mmCIF file of C-alpha atoms and ligand atoms in Angstrom:
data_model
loop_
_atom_site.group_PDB
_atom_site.id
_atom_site.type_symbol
_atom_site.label_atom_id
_atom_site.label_comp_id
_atom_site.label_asym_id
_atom_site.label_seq_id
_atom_site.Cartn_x
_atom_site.Cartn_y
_atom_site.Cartn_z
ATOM 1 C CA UNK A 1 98.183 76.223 122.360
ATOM 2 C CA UNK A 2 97.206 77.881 119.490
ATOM 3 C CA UNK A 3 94.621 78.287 116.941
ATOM 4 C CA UNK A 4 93.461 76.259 113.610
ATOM 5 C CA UNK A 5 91.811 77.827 110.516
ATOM 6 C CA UNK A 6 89.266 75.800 108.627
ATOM 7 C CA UNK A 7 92.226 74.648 106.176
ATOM 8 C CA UNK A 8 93.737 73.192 109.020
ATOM 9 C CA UNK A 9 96.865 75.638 109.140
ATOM 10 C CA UNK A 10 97.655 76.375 112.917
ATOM 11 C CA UNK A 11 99.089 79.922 114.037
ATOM 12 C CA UNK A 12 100.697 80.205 117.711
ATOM 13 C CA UNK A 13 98.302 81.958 120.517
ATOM 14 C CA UNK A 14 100.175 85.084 120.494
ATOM 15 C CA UNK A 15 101.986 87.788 117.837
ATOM 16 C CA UNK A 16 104.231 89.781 117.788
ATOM 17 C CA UNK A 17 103.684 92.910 115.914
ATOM 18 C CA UNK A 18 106.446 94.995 114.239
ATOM 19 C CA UNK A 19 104.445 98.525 113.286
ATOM 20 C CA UNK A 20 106.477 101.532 114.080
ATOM 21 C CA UNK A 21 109.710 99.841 115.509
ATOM 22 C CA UNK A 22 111.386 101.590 112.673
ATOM 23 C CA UNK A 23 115.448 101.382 113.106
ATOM 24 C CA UNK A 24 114.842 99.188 116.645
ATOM 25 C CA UNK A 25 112.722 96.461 114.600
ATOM 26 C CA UNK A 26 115.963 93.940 114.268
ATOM 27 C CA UNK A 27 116.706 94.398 117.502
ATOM 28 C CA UNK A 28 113.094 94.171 118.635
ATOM 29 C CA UNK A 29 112.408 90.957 116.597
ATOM 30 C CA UNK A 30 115.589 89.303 117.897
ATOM 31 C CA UNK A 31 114.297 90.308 121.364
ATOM 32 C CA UNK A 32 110.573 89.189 120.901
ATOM 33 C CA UNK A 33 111.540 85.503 119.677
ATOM 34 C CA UNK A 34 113.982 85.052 122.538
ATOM 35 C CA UNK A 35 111.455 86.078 124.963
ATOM 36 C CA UNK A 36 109.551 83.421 122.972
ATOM 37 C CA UNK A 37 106.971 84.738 120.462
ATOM 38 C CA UNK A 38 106.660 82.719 117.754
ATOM 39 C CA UNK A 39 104.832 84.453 115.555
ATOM 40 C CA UNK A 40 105.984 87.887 113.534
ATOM 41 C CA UNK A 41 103.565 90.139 112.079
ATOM 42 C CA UNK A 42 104.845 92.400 109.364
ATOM 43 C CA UNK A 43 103.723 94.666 106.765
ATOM 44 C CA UNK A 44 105.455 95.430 102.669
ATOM 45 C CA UNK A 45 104.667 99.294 103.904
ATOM 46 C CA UNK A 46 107.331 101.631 104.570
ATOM 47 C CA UNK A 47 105.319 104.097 106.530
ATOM 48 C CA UNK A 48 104.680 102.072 109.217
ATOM 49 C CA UNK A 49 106.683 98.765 109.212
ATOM 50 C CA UNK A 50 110.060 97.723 108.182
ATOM 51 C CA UNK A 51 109.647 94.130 106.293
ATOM 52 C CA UNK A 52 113.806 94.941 105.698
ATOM 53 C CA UNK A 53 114.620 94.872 109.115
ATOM 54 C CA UNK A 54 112.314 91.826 109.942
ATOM 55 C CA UNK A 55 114.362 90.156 107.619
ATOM 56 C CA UNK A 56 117.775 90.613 109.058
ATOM 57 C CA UNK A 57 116.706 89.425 112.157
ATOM 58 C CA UNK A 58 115.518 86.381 110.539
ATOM 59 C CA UNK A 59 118.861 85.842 109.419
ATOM 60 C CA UNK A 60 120.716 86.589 113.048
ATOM 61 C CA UNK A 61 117.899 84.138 114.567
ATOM 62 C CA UNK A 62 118.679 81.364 111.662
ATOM 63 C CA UNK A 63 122.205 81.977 112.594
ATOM 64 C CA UNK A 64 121.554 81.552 116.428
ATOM 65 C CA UNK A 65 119.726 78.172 115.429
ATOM 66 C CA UNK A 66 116.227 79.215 115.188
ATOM 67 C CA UNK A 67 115.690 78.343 111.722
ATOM 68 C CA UNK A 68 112.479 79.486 109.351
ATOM 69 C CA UNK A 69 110.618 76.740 110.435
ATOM 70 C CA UNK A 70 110.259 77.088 113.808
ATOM 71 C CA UNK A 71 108.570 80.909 112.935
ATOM 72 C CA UNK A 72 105.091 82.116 111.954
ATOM 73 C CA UNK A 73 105.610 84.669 109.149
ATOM 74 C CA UNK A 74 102.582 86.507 108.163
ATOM 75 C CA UNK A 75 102.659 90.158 105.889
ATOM 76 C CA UNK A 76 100.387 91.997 104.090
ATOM 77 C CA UNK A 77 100.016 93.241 100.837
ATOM 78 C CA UNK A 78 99.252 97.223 101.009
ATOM 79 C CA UNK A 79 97.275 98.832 98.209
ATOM 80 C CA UNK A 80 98.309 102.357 96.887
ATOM 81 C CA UNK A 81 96.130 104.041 99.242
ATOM 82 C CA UNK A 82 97.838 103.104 102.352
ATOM 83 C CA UNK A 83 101.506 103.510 100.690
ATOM 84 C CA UNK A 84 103.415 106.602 100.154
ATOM 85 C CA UNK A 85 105.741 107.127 97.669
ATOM 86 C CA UNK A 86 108.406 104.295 98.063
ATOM 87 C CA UNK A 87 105.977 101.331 97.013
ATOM 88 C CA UNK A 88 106.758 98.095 96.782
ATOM 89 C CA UNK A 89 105.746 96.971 93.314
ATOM 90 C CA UNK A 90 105.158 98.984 89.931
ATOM 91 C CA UNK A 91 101.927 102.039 90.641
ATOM 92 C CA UNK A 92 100.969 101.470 87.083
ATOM 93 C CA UNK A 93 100.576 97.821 86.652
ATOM 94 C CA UNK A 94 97.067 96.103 87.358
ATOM 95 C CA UNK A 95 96.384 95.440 91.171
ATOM 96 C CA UNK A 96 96.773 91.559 90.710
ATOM 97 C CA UNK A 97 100.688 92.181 89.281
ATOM 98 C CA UNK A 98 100.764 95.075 92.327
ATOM 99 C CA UNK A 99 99.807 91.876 94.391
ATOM 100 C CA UNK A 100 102.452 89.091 92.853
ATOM 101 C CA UNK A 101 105.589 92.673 92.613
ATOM 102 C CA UNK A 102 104.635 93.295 96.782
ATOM 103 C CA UNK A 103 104.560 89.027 97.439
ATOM 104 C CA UNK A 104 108.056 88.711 95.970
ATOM 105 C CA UNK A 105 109.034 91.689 97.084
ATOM 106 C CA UNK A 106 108.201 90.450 101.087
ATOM 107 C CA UNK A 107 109.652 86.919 100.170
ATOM 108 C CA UNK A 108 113.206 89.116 99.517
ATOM 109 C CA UNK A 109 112.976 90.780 102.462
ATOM 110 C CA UNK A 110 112.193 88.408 104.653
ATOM 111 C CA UNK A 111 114.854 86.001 102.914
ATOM 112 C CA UNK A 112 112.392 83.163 102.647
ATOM 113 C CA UNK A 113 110.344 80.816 99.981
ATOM 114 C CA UNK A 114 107.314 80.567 101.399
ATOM 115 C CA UNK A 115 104.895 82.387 104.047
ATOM 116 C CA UNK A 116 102.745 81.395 106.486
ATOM 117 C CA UNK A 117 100.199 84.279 106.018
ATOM 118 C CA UNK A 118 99.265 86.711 103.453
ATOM 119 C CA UNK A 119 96.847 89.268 104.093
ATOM 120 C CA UNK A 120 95.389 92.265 102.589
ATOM 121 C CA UNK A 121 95.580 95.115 104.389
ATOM 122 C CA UNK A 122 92.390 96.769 103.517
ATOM 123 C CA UNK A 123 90.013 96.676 101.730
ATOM 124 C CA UNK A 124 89.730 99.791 98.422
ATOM 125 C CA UNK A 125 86.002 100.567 99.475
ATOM 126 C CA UNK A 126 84.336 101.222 103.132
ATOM 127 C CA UNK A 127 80.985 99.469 102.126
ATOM 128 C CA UNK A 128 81.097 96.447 100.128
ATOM 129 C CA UNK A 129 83.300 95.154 97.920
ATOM 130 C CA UNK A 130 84.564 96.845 94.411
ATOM 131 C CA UNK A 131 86.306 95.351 91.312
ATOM 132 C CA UNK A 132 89.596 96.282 92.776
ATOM 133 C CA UNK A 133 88.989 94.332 95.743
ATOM 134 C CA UNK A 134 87.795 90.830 94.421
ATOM 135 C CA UNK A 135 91.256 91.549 91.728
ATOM 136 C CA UNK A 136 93.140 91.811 94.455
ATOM 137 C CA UNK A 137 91.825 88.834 96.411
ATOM 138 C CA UNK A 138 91.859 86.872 92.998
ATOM 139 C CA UNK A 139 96.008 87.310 93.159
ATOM 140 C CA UNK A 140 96.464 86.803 96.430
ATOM 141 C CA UNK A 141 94.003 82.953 96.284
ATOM 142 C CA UNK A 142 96.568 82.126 93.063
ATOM 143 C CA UNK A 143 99.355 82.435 95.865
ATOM 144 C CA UNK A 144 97.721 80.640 98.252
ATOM 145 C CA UNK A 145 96.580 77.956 95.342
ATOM 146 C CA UNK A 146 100.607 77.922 94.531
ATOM 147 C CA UNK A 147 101.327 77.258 97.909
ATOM 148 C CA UNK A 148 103.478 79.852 98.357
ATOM 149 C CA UNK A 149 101.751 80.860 101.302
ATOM 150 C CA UNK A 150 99.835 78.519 103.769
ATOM 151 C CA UNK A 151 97.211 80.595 104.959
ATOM 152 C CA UNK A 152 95.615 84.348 103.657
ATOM 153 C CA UNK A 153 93.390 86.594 104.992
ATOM 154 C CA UNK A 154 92.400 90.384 105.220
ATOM 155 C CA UNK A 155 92.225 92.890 107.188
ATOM 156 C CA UNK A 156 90.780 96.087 108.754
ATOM 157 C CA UNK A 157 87.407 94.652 107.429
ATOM 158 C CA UNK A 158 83.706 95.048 107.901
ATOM 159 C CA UNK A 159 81.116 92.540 109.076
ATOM 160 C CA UNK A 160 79.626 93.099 105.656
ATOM 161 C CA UNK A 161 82.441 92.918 103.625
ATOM 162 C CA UNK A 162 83.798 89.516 105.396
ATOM 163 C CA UNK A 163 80.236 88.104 104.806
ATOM 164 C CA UNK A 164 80.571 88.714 100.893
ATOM 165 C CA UNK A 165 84.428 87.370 100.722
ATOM 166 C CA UNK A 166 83.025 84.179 102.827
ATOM 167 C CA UNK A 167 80.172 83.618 99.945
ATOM 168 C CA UNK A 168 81.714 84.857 97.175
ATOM 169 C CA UNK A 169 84.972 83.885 96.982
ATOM 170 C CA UNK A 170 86.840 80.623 95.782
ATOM 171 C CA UNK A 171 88.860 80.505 99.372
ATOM 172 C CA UNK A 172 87.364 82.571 101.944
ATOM 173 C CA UNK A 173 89.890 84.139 104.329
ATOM 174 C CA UNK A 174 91.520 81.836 106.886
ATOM 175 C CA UNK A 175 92.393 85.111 108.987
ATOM 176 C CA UNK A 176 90.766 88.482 109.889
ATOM 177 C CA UNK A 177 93.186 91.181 111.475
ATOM 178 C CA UNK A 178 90.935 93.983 113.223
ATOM 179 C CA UNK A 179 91.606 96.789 115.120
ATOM 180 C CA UNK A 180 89.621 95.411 118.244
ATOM 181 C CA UNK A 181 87.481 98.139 120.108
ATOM 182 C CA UNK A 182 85.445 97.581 123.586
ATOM 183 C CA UNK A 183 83.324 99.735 122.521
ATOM 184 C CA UNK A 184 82.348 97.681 120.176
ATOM 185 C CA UNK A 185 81.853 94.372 122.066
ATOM 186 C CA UNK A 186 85.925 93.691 120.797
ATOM 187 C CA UNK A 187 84.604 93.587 117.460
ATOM 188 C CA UNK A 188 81.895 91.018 118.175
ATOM 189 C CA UNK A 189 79.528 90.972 114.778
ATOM 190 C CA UNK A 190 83.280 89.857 112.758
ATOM 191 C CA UNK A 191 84.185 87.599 115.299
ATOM 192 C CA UNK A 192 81.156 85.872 115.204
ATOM 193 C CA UNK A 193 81.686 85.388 111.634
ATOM 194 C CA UNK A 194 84.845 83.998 111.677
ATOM 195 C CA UNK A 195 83.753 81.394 114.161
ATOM 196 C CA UNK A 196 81.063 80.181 112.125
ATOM 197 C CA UNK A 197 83.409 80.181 108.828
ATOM 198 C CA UNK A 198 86.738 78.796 110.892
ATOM 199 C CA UNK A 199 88.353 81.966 110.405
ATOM 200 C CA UNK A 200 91.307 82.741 112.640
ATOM 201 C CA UNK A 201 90.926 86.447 114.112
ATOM 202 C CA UNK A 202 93.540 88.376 115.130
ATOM 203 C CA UNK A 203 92.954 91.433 117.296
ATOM 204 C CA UNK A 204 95.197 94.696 117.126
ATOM 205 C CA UNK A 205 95.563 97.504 119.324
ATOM 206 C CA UNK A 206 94.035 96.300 122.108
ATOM 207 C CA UNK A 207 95.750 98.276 124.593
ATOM 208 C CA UNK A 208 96.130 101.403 122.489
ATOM 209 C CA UNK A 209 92.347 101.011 121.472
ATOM 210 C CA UNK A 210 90.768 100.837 124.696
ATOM 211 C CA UNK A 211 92.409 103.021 127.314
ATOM 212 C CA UNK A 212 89.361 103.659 129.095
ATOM 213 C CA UNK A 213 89.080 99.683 130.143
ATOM 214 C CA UNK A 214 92.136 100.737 132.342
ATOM 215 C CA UNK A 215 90.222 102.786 134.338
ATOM 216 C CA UNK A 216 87.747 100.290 134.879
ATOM 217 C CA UNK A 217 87.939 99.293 138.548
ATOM 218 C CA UNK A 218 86.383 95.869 138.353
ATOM 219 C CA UNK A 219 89.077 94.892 135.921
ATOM 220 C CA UNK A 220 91.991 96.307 137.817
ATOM 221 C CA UNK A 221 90.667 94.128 140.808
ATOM 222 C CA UNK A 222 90.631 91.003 137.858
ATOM 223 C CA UNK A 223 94.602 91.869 137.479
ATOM 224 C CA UNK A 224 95.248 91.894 141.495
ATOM 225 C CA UNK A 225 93.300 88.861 142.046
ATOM 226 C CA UNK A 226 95.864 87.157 139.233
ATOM 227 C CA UNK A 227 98.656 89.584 140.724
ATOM 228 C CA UNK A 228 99.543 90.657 136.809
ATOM 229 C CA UNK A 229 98.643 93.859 134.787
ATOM 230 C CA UNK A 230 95.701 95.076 133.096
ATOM 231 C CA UNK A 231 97.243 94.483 129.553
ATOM 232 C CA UNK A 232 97.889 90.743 131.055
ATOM 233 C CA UNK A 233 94.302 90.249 131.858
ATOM 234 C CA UNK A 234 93.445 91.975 128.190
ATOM 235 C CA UNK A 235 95.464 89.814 126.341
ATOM 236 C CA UNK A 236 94.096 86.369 128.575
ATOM 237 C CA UNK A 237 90.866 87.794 127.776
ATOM 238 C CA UNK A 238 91.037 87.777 124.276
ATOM 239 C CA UNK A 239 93.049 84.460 124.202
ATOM 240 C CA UNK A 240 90.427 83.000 126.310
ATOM 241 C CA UNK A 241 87.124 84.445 123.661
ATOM 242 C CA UNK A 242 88.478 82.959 121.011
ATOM 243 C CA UNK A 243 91.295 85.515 119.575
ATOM 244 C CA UNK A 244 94.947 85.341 118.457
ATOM 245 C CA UNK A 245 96.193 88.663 120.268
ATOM 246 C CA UNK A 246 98.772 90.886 118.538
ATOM 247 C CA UNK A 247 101.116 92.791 121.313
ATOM 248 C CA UNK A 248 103.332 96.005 119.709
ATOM 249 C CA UNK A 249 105.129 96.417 123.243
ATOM 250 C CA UNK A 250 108.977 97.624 122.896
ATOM 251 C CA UNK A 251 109.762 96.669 126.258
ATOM 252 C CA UNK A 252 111.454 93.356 127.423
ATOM 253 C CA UNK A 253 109.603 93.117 130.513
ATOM 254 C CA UNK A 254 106.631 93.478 128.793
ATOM 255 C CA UNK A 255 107.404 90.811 126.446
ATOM 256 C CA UNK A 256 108.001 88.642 129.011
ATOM 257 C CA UNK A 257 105.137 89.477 130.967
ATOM 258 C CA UNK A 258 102.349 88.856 128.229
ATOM 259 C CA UNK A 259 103.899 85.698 127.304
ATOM 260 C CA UNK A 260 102.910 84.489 130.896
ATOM 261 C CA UNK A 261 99.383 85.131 130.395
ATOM 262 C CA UNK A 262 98.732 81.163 129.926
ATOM 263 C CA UNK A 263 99.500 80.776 133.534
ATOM 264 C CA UNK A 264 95.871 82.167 134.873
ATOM 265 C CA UNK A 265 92.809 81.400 133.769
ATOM 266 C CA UNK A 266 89.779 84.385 133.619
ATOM 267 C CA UNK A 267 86.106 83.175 135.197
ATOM 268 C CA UNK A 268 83.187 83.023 133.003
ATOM 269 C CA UNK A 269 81.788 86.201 135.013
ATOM 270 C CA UNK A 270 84.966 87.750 134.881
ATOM 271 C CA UNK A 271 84.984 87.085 131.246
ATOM 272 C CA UNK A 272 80.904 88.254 130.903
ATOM 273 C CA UNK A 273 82.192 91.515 132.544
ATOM 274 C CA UNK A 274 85.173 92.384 129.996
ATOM 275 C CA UNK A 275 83.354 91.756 126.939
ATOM 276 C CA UNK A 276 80.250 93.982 127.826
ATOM 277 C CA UNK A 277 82.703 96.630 129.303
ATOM 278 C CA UNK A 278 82.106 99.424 126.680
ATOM 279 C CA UNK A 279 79.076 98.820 125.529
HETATM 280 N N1 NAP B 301 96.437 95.637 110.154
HETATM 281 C C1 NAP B 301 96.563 96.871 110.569
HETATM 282 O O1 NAP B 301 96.086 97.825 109.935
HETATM 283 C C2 NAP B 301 97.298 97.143 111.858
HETATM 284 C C3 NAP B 301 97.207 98.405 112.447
HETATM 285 C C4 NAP B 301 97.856 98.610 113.656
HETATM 286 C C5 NAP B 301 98.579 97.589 114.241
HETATM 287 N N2 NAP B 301 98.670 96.367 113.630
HETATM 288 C C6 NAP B 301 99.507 95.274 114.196
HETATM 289 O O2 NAP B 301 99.229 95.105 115.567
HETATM 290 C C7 NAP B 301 100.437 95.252 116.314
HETATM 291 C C8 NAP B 301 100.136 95.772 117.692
HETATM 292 O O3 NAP B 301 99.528 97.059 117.615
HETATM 293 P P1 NAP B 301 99.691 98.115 118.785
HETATM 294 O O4 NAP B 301 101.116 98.502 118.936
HETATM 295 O O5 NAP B 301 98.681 99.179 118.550
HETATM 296 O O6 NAP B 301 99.271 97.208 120.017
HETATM 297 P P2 NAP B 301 99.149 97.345 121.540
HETATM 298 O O7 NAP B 301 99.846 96.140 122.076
HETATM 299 O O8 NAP B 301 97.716 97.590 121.861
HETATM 300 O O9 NAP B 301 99.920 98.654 121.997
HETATM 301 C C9 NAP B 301 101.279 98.723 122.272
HETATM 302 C C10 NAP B 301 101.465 99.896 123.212
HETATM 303 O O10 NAP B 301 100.976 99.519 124.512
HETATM 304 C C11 NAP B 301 102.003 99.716 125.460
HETATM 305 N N3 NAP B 301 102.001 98.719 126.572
HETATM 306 C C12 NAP B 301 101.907 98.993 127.881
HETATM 307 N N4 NAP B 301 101.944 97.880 128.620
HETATM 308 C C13 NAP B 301 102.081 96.870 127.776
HETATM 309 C C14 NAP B 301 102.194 95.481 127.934
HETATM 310 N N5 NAP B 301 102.203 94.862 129.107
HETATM 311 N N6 NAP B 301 102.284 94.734 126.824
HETATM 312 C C15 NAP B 301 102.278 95.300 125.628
HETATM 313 N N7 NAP B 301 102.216 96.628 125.421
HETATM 314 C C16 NAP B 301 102.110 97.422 126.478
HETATM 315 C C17 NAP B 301 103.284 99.603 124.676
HETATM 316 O O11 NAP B 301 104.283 100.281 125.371
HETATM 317 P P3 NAP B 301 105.699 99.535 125.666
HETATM 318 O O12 NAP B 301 106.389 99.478 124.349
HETATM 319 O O13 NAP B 301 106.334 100.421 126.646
HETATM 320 O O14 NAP B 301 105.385 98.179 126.203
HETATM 321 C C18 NAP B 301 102.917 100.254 123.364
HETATM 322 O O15 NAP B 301 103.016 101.656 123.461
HETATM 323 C C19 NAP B 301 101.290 96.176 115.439
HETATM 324 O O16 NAP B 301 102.652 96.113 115.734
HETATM 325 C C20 NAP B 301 100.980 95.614 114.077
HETATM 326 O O17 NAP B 301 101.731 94.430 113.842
HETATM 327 C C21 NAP B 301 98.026 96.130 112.458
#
């Protein structure tokens, strides 16, 4: 199971997310794929991921026989304003060479030719669109145009700003990242747009964003029915509405435990309550 972008590119149900692992993210990454994620979500941004260390791992796991191609690789590409001083490409060049310096940059890292996903972090502006934006999406649709990367997307984006890249640009995203609030119907105005477009969304933080759901007692009476967690019954959720869930868990048990969320399968009402939980 899994889900397909309008390009017809297919990325694995689940991801696993490497943001502040730090020294543990080899370890971690080795840990995640033997529990049996196949997909690895990275960042070229030192202050909170370690593309590096993803790498090395890559190279145990190709050493242990899981090759390249049996992984999803997907990084992003991290303007200035979310990097500190050890950037990954030159601060003075144009952000469409910052774009191509950061892309090679994550290919060395992560010791391969090609990726599977490319995605810009953020967007420069919080409403709209500027020129440094549609530069920077200009660079990163050459790479995707190259094939160099099979999919490319953006993230930590507004409903707006999605709706202009979908009818403005020459490839539209194939994947949204968001930060996925309950508050916020789990970030229902972008996910409807990505279903009418065939985008693939990916939701982040959605244990970390949404404590208060595990105080909900209607949802902790969801996990006993299933006899599995709260996060479990999160992450079916968001499977089950239509989501690629990203886990950042540390834990082995964990890891295990979220990859057996396939084995229950949430109600409509039960999936009616969790999406209007916040709201
Ligand atoms: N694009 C962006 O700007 C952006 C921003 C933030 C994150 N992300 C991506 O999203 C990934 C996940 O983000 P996140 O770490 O905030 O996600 P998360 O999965 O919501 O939170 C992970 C936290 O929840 C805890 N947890 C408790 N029970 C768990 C369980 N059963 N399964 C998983 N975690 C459990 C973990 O603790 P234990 O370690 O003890 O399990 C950990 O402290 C990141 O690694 C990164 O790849 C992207």
């Amino acid at each position: 199971m899994g889900m397909t972008a309008y390009n017809g590119v297919s990325i694995p149900a689940f991801m696993y997310g490497t943001a502040w692992k730090k020294e543990a993210t080899t370890d971690l990454v080795l840990e995640a794929v033997k529990a049996g994620f196949k997909a690895i979500d990275t960042a070229n941004q030192l202050i909170h991921y370690d593309e590096g260390r993803v790498g090395e791992a890559l190279v145990l796991l190709a050493q242990q026989g899981v090759g390249r191609e049996h992984l999803f690789l997907q990084t992003k590409f991290t303007p200035l304003n979310g990097q500190d001083h050890r950037t990954p490409y030159d601060r003075t060049a144009s952000v469409g060479m910052q774009v191509r310096q950061s892309f090679e940059s994550s290919l060395a890292h992560l010791h391969t030719d090609h990726l599977d996903s490319y995605v810009l972090h953020g967007p420069y502006y919080r409403g709209g669109l500027g020129p440094e934006d549609w530069e920077v999406w200009a660079a990163i649709e050459s790479l995707y145009a190259e094939g160099r990367t099979k999919m490319i997307g953006v993230s930590n984006v507004s409903a707006a700003q999605l709706a202009l890249l979908c009818e403005r640009a020459a490839h539209r995203p194939m994947i949204v990242q968001n930060r996925c609030y309950a508050a916020f119907g789990w970030d229902r105005a972008v996910r409807e747009l990505c279903r009418t477009h065939g985008i693939v969304y990916q939701g982040f933080s959605l244990l970390t964003a949404n404590r208060e759901v595990f105080l909900d007692p209607t949802i902790r009476a969801i996990a006993e029915t299933y006899n599995t967690g709260v996060a479990q019954v999160i992450f079916r959720f968001a499977m089950q509405i239509g989501m690629v869930p990203l886990t950042g868990t540390s834990n082995s048990r964990h890891m295990v435990e979220d990859l057996q969320v396939d084995r229950f399968t949430l109600t409509p009402v039960e999936l009616e309550h969790i999406e209007t939980i916040g709201v």
